[in-house]
mmCIF file of C-alpha atoms in Angstrom:
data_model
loop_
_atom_site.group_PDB
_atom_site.id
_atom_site.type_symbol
_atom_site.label_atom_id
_atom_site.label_comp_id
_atom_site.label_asym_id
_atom_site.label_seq_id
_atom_site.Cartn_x
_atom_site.Cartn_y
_atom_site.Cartn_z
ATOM 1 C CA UNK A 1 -14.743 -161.141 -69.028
ATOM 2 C CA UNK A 2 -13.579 -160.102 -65.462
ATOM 3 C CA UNK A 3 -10.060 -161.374 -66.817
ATOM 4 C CA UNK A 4 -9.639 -158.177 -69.173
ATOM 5 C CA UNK A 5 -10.983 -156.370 -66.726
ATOM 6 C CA UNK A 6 -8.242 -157.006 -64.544
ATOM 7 C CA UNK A 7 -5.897 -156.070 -67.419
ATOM 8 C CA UNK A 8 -7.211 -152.709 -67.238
ATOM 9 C CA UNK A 9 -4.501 -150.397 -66.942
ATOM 10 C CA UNK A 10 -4.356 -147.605 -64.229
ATOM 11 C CA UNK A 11 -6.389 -144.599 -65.166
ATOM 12 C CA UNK A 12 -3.797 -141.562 -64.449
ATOM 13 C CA UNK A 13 -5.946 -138.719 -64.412
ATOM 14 C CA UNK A 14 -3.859 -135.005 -63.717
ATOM 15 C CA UNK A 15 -5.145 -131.243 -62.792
ATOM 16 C CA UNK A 16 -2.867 -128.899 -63.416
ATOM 17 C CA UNK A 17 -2.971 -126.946 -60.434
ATOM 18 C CA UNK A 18 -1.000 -123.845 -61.843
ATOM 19 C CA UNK A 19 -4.420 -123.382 -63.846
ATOM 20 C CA UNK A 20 -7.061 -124.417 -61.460
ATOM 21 C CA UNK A 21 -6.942 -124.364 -57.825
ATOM 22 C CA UNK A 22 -5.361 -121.967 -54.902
ATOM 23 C CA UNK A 23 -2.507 -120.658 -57.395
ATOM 24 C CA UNK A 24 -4.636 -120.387 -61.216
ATOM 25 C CA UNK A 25 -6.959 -118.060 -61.831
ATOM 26 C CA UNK A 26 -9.864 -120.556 -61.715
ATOM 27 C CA UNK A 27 -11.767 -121.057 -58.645
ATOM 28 C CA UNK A 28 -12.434 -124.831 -58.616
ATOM 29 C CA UNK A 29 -15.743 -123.408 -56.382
ATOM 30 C CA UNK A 30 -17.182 -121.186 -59.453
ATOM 31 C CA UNK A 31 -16.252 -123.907 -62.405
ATOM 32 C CA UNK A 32 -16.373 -127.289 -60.712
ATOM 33 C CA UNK A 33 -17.030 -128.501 -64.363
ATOM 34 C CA UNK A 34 -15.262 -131.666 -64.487
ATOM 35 C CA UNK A 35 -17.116 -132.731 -61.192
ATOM 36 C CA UNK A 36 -20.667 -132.286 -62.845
ATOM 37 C CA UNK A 37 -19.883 -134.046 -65.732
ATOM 38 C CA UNK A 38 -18.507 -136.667 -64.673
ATOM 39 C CA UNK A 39 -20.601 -140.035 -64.070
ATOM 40 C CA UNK A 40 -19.236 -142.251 -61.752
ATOM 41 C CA UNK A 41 -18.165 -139.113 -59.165
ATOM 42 C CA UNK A 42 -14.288 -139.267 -59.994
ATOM 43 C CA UNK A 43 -13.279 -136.008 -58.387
ATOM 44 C CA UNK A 44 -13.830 -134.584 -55.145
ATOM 45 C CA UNK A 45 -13.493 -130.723 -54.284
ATOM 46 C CA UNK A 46 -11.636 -129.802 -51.056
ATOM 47 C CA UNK A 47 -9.547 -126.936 -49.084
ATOM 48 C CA UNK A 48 -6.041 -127.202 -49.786
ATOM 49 C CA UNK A 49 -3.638 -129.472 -47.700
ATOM 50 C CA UNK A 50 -0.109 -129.727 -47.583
ATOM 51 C CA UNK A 51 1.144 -126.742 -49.555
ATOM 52 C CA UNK A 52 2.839 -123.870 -47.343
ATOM 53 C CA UNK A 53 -0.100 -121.348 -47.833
ATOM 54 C CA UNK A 54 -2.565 -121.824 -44.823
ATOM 55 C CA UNK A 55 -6.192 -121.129 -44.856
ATOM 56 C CA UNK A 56 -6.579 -118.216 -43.184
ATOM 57 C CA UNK A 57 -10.276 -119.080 -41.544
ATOM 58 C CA UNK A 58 -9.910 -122.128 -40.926
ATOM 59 C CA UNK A 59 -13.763 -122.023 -40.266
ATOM 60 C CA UNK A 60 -14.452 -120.767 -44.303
ATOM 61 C CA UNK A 61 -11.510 -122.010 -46.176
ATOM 62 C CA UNK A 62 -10.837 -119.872 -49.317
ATOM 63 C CA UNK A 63 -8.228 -122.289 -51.267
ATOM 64 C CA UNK A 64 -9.646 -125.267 -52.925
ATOM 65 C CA UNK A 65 -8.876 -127.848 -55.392
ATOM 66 C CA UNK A 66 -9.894 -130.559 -57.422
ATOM 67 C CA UNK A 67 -8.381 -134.151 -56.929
ATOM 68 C CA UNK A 68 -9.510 -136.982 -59.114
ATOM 69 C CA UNK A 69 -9.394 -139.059 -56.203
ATOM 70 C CA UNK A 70 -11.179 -142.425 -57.196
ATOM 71 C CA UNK A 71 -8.807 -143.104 -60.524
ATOM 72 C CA UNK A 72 -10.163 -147.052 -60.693
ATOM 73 C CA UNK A 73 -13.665 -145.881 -61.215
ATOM 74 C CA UNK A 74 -13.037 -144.054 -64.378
ATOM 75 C CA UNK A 75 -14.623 -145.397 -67.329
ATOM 76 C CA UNK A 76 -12.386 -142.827 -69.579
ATOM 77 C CA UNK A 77 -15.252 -141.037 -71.633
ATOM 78 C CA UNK A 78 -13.390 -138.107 -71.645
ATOM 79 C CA UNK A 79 -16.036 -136.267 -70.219
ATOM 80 C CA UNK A 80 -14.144 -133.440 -67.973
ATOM 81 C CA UNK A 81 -11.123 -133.331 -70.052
ATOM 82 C CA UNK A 82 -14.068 -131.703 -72.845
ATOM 83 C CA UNK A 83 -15.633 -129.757 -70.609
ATOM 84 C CA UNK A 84 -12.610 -128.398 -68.838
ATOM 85 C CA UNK A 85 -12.746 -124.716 -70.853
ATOM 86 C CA UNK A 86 -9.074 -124.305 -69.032
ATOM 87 C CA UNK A 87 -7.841 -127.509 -70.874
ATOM 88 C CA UNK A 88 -6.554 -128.275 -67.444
ATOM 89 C CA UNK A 89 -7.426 -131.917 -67.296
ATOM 90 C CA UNK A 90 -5.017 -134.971 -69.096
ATOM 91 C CA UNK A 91 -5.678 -138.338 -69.090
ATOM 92 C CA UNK A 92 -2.868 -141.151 -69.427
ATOM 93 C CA UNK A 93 -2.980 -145.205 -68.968
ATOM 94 C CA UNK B 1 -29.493 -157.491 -35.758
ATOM 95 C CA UNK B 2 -25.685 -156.452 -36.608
ATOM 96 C CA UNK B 3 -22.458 -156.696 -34.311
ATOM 97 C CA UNK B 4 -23.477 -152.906 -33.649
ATOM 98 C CA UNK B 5 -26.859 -153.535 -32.180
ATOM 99 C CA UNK B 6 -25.302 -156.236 -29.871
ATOM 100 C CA UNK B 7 -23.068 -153.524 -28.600
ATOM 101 C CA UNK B 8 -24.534 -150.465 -28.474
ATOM 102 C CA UNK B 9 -28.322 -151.515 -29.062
ATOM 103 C CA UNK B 10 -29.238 -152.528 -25.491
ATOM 104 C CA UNK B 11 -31.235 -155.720 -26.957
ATOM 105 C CA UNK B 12 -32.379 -153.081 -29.514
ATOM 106 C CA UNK B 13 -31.555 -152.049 -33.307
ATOM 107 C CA UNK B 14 -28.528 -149.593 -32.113
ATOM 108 C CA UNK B 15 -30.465 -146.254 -33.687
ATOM 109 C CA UNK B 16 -33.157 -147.050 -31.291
ATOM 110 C CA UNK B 17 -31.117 -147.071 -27.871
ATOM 111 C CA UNK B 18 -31.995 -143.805 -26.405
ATOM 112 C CA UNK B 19 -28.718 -143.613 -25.000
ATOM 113 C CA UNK B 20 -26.840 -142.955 -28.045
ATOM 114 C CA UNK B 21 -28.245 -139.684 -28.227
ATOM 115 C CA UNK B 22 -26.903 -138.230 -25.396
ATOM 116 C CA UNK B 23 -23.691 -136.923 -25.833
ATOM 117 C CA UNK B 24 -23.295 -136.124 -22.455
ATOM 118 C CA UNK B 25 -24.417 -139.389 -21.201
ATOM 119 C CA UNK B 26 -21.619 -140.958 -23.659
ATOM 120 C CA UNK B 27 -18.484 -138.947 -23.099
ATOM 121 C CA UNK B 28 -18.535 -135.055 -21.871
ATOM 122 C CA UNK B 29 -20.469 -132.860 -24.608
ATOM 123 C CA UNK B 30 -17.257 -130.139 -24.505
ATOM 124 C CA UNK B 31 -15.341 -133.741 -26.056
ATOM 125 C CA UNK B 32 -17.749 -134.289 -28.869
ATOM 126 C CA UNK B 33 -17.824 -131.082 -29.401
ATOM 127 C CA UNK B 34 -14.122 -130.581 -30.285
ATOM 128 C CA UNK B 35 -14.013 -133.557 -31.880
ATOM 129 C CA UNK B 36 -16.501 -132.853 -34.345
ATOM 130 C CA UNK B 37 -15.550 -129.804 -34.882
ATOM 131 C CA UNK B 38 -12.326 -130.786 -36.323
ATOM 132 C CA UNK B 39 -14.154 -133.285 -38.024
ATOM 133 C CA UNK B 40 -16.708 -131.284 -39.829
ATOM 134 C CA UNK B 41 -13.479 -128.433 -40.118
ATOM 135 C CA UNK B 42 -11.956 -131.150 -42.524
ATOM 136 C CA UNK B 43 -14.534 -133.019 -43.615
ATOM 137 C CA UNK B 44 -13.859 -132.758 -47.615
ATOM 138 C CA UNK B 45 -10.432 -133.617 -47.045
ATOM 139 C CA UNK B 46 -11.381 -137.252 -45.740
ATOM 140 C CA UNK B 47 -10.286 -139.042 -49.331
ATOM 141 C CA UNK B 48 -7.458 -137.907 -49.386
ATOM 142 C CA UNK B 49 -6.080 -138.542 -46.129
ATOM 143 C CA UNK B 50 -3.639 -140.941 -45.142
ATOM 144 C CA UNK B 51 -4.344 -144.732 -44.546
ATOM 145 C CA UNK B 52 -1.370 -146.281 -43.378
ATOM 146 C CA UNK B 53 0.857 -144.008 -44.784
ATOM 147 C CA UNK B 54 -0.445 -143.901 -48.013
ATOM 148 C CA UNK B 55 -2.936 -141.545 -49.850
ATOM 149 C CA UNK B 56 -5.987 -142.795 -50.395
ATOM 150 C CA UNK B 57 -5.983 -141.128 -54.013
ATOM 151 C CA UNK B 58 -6.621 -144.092 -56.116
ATOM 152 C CA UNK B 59 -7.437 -146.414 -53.753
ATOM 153 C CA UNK B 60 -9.173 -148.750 -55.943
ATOM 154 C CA UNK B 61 -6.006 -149.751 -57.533
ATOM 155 C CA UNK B 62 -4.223 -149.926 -53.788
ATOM 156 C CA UNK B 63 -6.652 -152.195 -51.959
ATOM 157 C CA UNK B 64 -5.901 -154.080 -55.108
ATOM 158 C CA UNK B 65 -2.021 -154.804 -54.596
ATOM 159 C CA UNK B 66 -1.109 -158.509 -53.267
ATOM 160 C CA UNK B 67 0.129 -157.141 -49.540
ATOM 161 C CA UNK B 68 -0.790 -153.898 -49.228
ATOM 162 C CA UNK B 69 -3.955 -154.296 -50.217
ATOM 163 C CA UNK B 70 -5.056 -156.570 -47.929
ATOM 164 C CA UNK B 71 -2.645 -153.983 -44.855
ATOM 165 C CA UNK B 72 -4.772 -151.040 -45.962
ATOM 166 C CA UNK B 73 -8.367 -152.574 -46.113
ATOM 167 C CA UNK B 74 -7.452 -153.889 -42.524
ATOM 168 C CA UNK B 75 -6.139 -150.103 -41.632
ATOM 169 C CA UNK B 76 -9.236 -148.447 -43.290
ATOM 170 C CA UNK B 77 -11.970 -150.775 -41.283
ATOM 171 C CA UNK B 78 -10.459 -150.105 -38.082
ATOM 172 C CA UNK B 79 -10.324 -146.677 -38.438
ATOM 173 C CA UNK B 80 -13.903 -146.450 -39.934
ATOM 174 C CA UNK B 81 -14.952 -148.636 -36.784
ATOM 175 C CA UNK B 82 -12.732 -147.058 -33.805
ATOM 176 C CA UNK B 83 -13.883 -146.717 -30.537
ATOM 177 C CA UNK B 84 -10.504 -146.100 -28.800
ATOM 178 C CA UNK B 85 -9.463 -142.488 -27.145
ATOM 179 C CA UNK B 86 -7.234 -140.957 -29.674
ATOM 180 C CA UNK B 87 -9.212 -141.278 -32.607
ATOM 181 C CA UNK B 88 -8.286 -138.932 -35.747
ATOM 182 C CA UNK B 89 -10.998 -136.354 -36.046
ATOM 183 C CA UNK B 90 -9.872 -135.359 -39.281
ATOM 184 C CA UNK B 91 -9.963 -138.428 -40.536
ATOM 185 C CA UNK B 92 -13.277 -139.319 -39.235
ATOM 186 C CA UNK B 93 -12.716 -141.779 -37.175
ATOM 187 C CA UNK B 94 -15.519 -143.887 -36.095
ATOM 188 C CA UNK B 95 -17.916 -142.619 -38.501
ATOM 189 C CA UNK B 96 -20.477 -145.218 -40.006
ATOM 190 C CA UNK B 97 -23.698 -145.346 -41.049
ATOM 191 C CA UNK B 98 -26.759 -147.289 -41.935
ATOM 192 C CA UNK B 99 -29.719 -147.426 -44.345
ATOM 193 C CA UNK B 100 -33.403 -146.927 -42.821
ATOM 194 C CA UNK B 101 -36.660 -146.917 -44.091
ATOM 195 C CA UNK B 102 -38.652 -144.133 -43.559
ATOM 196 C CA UNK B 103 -40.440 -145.783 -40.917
ATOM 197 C CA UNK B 104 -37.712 -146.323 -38.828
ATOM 198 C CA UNK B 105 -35.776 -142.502 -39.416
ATOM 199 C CA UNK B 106 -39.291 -140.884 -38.735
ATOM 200 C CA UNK B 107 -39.478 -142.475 -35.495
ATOM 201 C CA UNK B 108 -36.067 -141.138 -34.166
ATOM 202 C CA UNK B 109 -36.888 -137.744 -35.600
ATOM 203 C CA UNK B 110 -40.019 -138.021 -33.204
ATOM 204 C CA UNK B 111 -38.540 -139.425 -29.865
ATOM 205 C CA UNK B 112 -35.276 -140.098 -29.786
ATOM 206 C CA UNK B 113 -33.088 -136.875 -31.505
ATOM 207 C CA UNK B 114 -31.823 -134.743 -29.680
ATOM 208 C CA UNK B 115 -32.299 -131.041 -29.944
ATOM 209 C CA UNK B 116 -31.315 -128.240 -31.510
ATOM 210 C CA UNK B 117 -32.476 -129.829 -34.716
ATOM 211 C CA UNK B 118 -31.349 -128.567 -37.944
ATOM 212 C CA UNK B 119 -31.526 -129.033 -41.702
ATOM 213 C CA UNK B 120 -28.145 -128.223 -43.784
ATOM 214 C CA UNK B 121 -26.627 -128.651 -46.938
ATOM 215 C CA UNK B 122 -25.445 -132.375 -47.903
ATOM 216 C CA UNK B 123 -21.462 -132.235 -48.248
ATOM 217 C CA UNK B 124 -21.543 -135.296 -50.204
ATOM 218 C CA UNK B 125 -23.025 -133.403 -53.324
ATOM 219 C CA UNK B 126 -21.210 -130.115 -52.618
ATOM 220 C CA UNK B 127 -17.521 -131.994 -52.537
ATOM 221 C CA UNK B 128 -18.372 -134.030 -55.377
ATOM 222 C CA UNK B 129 -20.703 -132.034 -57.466
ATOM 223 C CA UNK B 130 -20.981 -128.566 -56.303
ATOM 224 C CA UNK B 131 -24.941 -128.956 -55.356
ATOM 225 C CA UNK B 132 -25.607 -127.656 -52.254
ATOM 226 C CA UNK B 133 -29.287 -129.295 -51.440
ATOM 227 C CA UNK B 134 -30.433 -128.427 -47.713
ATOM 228 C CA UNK B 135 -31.309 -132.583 -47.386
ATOM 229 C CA UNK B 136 -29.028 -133.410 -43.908
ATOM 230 C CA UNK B 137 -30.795 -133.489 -40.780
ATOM 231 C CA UNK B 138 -28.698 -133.189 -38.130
ATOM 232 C CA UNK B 139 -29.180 -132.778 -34.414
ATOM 233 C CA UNK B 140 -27.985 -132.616 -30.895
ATOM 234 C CA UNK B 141 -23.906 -131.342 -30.179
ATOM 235 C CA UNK B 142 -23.207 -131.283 -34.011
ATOM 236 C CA UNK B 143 -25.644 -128.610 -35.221
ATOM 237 C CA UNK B 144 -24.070 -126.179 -33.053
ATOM 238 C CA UNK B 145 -20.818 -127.251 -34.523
ATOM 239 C CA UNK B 146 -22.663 -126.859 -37.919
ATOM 240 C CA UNK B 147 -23.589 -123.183 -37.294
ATOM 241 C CA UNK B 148 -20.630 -121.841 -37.327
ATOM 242 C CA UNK B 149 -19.315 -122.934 -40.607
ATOM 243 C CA UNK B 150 -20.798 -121.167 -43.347
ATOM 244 C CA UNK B 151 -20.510 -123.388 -46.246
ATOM 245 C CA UNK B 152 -23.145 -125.939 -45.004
ATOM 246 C CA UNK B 153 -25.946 -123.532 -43.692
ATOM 247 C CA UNK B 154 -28.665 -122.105 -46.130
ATOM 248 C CA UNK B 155 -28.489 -118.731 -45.866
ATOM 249 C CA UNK B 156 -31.746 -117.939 -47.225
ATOM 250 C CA UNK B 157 -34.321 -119.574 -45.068
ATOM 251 C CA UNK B 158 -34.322 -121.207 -41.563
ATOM 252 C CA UNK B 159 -31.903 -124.074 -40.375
ATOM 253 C CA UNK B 160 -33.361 -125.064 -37.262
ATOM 254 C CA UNK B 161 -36.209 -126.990 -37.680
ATOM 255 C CA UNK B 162 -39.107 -128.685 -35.333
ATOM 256 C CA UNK B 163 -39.726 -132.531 -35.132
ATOM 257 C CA UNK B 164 -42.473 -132.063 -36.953
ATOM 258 C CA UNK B 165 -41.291 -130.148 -39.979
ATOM 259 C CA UNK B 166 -38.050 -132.879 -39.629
ATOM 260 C CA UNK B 167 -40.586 -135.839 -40.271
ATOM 261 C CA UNK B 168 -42.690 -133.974 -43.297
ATOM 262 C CA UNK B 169 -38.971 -133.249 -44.692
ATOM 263 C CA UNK B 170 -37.821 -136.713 -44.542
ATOM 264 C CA UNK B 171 -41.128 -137.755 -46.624
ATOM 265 C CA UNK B 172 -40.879 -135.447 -49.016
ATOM 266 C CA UNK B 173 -36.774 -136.683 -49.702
ATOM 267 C CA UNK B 174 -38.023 -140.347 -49.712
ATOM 268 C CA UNK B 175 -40.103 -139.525 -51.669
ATOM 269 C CA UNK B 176 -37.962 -138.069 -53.985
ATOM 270 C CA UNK B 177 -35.864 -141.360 -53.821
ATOM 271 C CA UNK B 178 -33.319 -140.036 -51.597
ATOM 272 C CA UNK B 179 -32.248 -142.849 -48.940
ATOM 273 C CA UNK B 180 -32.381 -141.682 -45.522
ATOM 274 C CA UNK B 181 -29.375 -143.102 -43.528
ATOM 275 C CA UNK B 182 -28.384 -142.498 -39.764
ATOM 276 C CA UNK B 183 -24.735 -142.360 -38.894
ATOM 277 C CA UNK B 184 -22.719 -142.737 -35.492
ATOM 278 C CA UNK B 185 -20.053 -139.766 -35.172
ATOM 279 C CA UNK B 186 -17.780 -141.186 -33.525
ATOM 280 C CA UNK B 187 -19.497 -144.047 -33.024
ATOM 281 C CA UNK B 188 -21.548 -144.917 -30.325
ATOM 282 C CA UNK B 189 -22.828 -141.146 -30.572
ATOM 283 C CA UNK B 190 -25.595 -140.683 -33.115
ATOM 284 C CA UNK B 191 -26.556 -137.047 -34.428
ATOM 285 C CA UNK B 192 -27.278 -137.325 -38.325
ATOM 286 C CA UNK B 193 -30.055 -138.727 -40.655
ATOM 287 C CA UNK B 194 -28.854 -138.066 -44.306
ATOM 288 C CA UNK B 195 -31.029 -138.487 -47.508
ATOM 289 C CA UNK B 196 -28.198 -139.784 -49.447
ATOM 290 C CA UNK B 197 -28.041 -140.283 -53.749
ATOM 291 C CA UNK B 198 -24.978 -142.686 -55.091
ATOM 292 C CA UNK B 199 -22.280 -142.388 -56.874
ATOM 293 C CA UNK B 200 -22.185 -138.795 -55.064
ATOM 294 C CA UNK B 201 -22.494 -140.296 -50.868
ATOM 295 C CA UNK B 202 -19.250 -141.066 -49.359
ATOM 296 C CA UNK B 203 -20.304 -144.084 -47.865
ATOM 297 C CA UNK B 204 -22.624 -145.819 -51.070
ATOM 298 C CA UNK B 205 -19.341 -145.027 -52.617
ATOM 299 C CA UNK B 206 -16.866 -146.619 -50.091
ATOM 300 C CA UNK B 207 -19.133 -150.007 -50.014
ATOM 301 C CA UNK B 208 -20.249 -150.117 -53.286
ATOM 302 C CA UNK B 209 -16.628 -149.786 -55.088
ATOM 303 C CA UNK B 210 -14.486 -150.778 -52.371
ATOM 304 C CA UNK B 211 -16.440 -153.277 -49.885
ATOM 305 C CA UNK B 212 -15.408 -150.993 -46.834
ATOM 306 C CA UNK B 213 -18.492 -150.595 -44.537
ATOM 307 C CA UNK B 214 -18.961 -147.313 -44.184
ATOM 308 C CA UNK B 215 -22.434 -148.155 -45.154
ATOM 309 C CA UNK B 216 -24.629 -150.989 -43.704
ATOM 310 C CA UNK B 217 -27.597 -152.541 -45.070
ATOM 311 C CA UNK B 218 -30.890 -151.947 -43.409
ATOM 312 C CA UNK B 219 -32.488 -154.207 -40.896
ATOM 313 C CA UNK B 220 -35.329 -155.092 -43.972
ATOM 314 C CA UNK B 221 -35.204 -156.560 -47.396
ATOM 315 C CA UNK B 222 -37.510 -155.793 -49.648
ATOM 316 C CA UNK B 223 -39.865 -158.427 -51.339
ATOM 317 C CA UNK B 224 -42.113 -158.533 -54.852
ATOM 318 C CA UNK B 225 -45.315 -160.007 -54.656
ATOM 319 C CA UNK B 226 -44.454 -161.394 -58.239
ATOM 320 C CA UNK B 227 -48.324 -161.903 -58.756
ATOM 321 C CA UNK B 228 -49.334 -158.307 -57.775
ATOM 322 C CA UNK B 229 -46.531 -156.484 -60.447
ATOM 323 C CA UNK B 230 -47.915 -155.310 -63.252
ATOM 324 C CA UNK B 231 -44.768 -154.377 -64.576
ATOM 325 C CA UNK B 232 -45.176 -150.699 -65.328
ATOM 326 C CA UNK B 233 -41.444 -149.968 -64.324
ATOM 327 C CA UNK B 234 -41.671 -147.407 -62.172
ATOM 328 C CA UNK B 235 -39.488 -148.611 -59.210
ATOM 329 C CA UNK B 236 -36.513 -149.468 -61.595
ATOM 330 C CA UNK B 237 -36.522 -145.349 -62.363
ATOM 331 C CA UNK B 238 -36.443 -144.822 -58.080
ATOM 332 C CA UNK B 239 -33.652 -147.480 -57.216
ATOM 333 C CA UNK B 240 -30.396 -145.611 -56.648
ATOM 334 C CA UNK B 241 -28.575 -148.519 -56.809
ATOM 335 C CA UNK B 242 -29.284 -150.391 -59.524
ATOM 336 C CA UNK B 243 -30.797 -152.887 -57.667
ATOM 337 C CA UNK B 244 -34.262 -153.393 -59.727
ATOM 338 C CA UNK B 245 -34.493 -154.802 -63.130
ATOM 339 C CA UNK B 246 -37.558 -155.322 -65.919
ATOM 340 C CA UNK B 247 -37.206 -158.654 -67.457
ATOM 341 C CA UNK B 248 -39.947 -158.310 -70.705
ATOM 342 C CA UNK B 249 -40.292 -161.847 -70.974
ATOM 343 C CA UNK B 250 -41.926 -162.239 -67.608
ATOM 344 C CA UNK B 251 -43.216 -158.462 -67.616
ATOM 345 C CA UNK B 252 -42.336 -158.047 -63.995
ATOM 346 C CA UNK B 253 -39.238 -156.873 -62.056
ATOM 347 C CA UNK B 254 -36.638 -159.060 -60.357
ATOM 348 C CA UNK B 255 -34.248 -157.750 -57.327
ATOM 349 C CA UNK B 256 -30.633 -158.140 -56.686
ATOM 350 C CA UNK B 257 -30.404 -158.655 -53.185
ATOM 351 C CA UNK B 258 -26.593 -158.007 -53.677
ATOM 352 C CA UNK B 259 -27.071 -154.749 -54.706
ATOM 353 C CA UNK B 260 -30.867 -153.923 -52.022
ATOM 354 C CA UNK B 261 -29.921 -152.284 -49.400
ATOM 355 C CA UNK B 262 -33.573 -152.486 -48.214
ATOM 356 C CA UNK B 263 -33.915 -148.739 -47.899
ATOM 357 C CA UNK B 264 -37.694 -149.151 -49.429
ATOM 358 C CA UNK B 265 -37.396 -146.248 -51.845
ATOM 359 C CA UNK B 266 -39.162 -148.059 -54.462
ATOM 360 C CA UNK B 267 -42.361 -148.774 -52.499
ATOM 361 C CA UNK B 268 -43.188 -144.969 -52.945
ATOM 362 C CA UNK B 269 -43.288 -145.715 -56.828
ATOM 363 C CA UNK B 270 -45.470 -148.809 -56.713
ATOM 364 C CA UNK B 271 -48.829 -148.332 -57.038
ATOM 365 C CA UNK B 272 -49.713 -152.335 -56.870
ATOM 366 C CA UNK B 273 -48.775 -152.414 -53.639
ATOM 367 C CA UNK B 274 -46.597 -155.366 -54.538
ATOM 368 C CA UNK B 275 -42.984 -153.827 -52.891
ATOM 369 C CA UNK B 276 -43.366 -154.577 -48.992
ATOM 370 C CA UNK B 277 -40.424 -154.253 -46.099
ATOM 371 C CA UNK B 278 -39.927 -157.317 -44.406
ATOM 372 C CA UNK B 279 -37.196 -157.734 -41.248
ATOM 373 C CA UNK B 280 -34.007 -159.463 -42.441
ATOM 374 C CA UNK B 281 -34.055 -161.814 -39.641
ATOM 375 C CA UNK B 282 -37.077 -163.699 -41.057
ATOM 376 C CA UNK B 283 -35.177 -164.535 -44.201
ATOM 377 C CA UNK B 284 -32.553 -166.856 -43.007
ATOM 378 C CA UNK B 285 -30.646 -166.865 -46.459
ATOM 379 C CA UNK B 286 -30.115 -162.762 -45.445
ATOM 380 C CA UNK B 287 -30.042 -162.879 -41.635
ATOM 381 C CA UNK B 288 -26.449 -161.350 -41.116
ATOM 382 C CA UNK B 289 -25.609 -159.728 -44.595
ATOM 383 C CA UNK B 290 -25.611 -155.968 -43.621
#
């Protein structure tokens, strides 16, 4: 039993961020979709980090994204990539 | 008693040290305050952070790996634990928590938190479900850090709140079968109770998937009277954490003391009086498992 289920194969899960996020027209703050579907809490919203666009208030950040950030926890039920109406989500292993 | 209480406890349980309230008594407030400032500034950007130099996106697989594994679980328990000077704000250094009964979180509500006292939205649920729910009590230097950022203060009714109206609160969120939780930030410097839900808190999440103790179990266990349970179910629907089962054949529950973390949730849904909260110490086959 716990054999196969370290066979598992790594969950990739991928937002495009050219749809959703600081740069698509979707505001991950007014859809947030993905996160309420999902079971096991897979995603996490945050401000954007890294890119070259700054938050301008640092105090109330206005760019945010979605990460699927705990990939080992997904039980691939397909759950956001449905209710993504963007079609935003993909899911590889 | 845990490693904590034998350092910062005073021959106490650590949440009931007076001292640990007192930012100023701990390091200079001005300190704390631009600490957590930076802290709270950031705080949804925690996961995905840096650990050793690598992202903690999919860390489940990472703490996995032969070398590296074992590199970043030592990385990510010092950091969660860190007492030293230069300790990262944005990654929340020093930040850990522990579960309380009601009993105990009501009692440092009444004498022990500090004030300004207030009541603000969870950031748990709003990074990883969009539900903002005013259910985080915080107090002392960090709810004046907490004013001034918008996203975690109700707008439509009032923040600061008395001891009194903190204790009816905390009820009515127990009650609810939220587990109330009080966390050192940084630690030894106490200013939070939470009423936490898993998968959605941060730390339930961190200890439950990934054995990193953000999260410690409570200084009780819970124990069936096996004779008194009727078995009518009701505490199985109130346990977060999967920790109560029905098993028909015996029509009563039995409890995974893996899983308890001896919050006492499910007393509120036992009408048999058969759930009771007993100190960990007097169970020597638990006595140390926090």
């Amino acid at each position: 039993m716990s054999k196969s289920k370290n066979k598992k194969t790594r969950t990739k899960i991928e937002i495009d961020y050219s749809i959703c996020g600081e740069g698509g027209k979707i505001d991950p703050r007014d859809c947030s979709l993905c996160m309420r579907s999902c079971d096991p809490a897979v995603f996490v919203m945050h401000p954007t980090i890294g890119t070259e666009k700054k938050q301008e208030d640092p105090y109330d950040p206005q760019d945010w994204r979605i990460t699927p950030i705990w990939g080992s926890l997904c039980t691939r039920c397909f759950k956001c990539v449905n209710a993504c109406p963007e079609n935003a989500i993909t899911i590889t292993w | 008693m845990c490693q904590w209480c034998l350092k910062h406890g005073a021959g106490k349980k650590w949440y009931l040290n007076s001292r640990n309230y007192h930012a100023d008594q701990l390091s200079s407030e001005a300190e704390m305050t631009d600490y957590l400032t930076e802290q709270w500034m950031n705080f949804e950007q925690i996961y995905i952070r840096k650990i050793a130099g690598f992202s903690s996106k999919d860390l489940g697989y990472k703490l996995k790996m032969p070398i590296i594994g074992r590199i970043l679980r030592w990385r990510a328990e010092s950091m969660i634990h860190s007492e030293s000077k230069n300790r990262n704000a944005k990654n929340a250094d020093g930040h850990f928590g522990q579960v309380i009964p009601l009993e105990d979180a009501q009692l440092i509500m009444s004498e022990l938190a500090a004030e300004p006292i207030i009541c603000n939205y969870c950031m748990c649920r709003w990074m990883q479900r969009k539900e903002k729910e005013a259910v985080c009590i915080n107090f002392g230097v960090l709810s004046e850090v907490l004013e001034k950022l918008p996203r975690f203060i109700p707008k439509d009714r009032t923040y600061r709140i008395d001891r009194e109206t903190a204790m009816e609160k905390l009820e009515e969120f127990n009650k609810k079968g939220y587990i109330s939780s009080v966390w050192f930030q940084p630690v030894p410097y106490i200013n939070a109770i939470c009423s936490c839900e898993s998968p959605e808190c941060g730390g339930f999440t961190l200890r439950n998937n990934f054995d990193l103790h953000v999260m410690y179990k409570a200084e009780y266990i819970i124990q069936l009277d096996q004779d008194k349970c009727q078995g009518c179910k009701q505490c199985v629907a109130m346990c977060q954490l999967n920790a109560i089962r029905f098993i028909p054949s015996m029509n009563r529950v039995i409890i995974d003391y893996d899983k308890c973390f001896g919050c006492g949730i499910c007393r509120h849904a036992c009408k048999n009086d058969a759930l009771k909260l007993i100190p960990r110490e007097e169970y020597p086959g638990f006595d140390g498992t926090y």
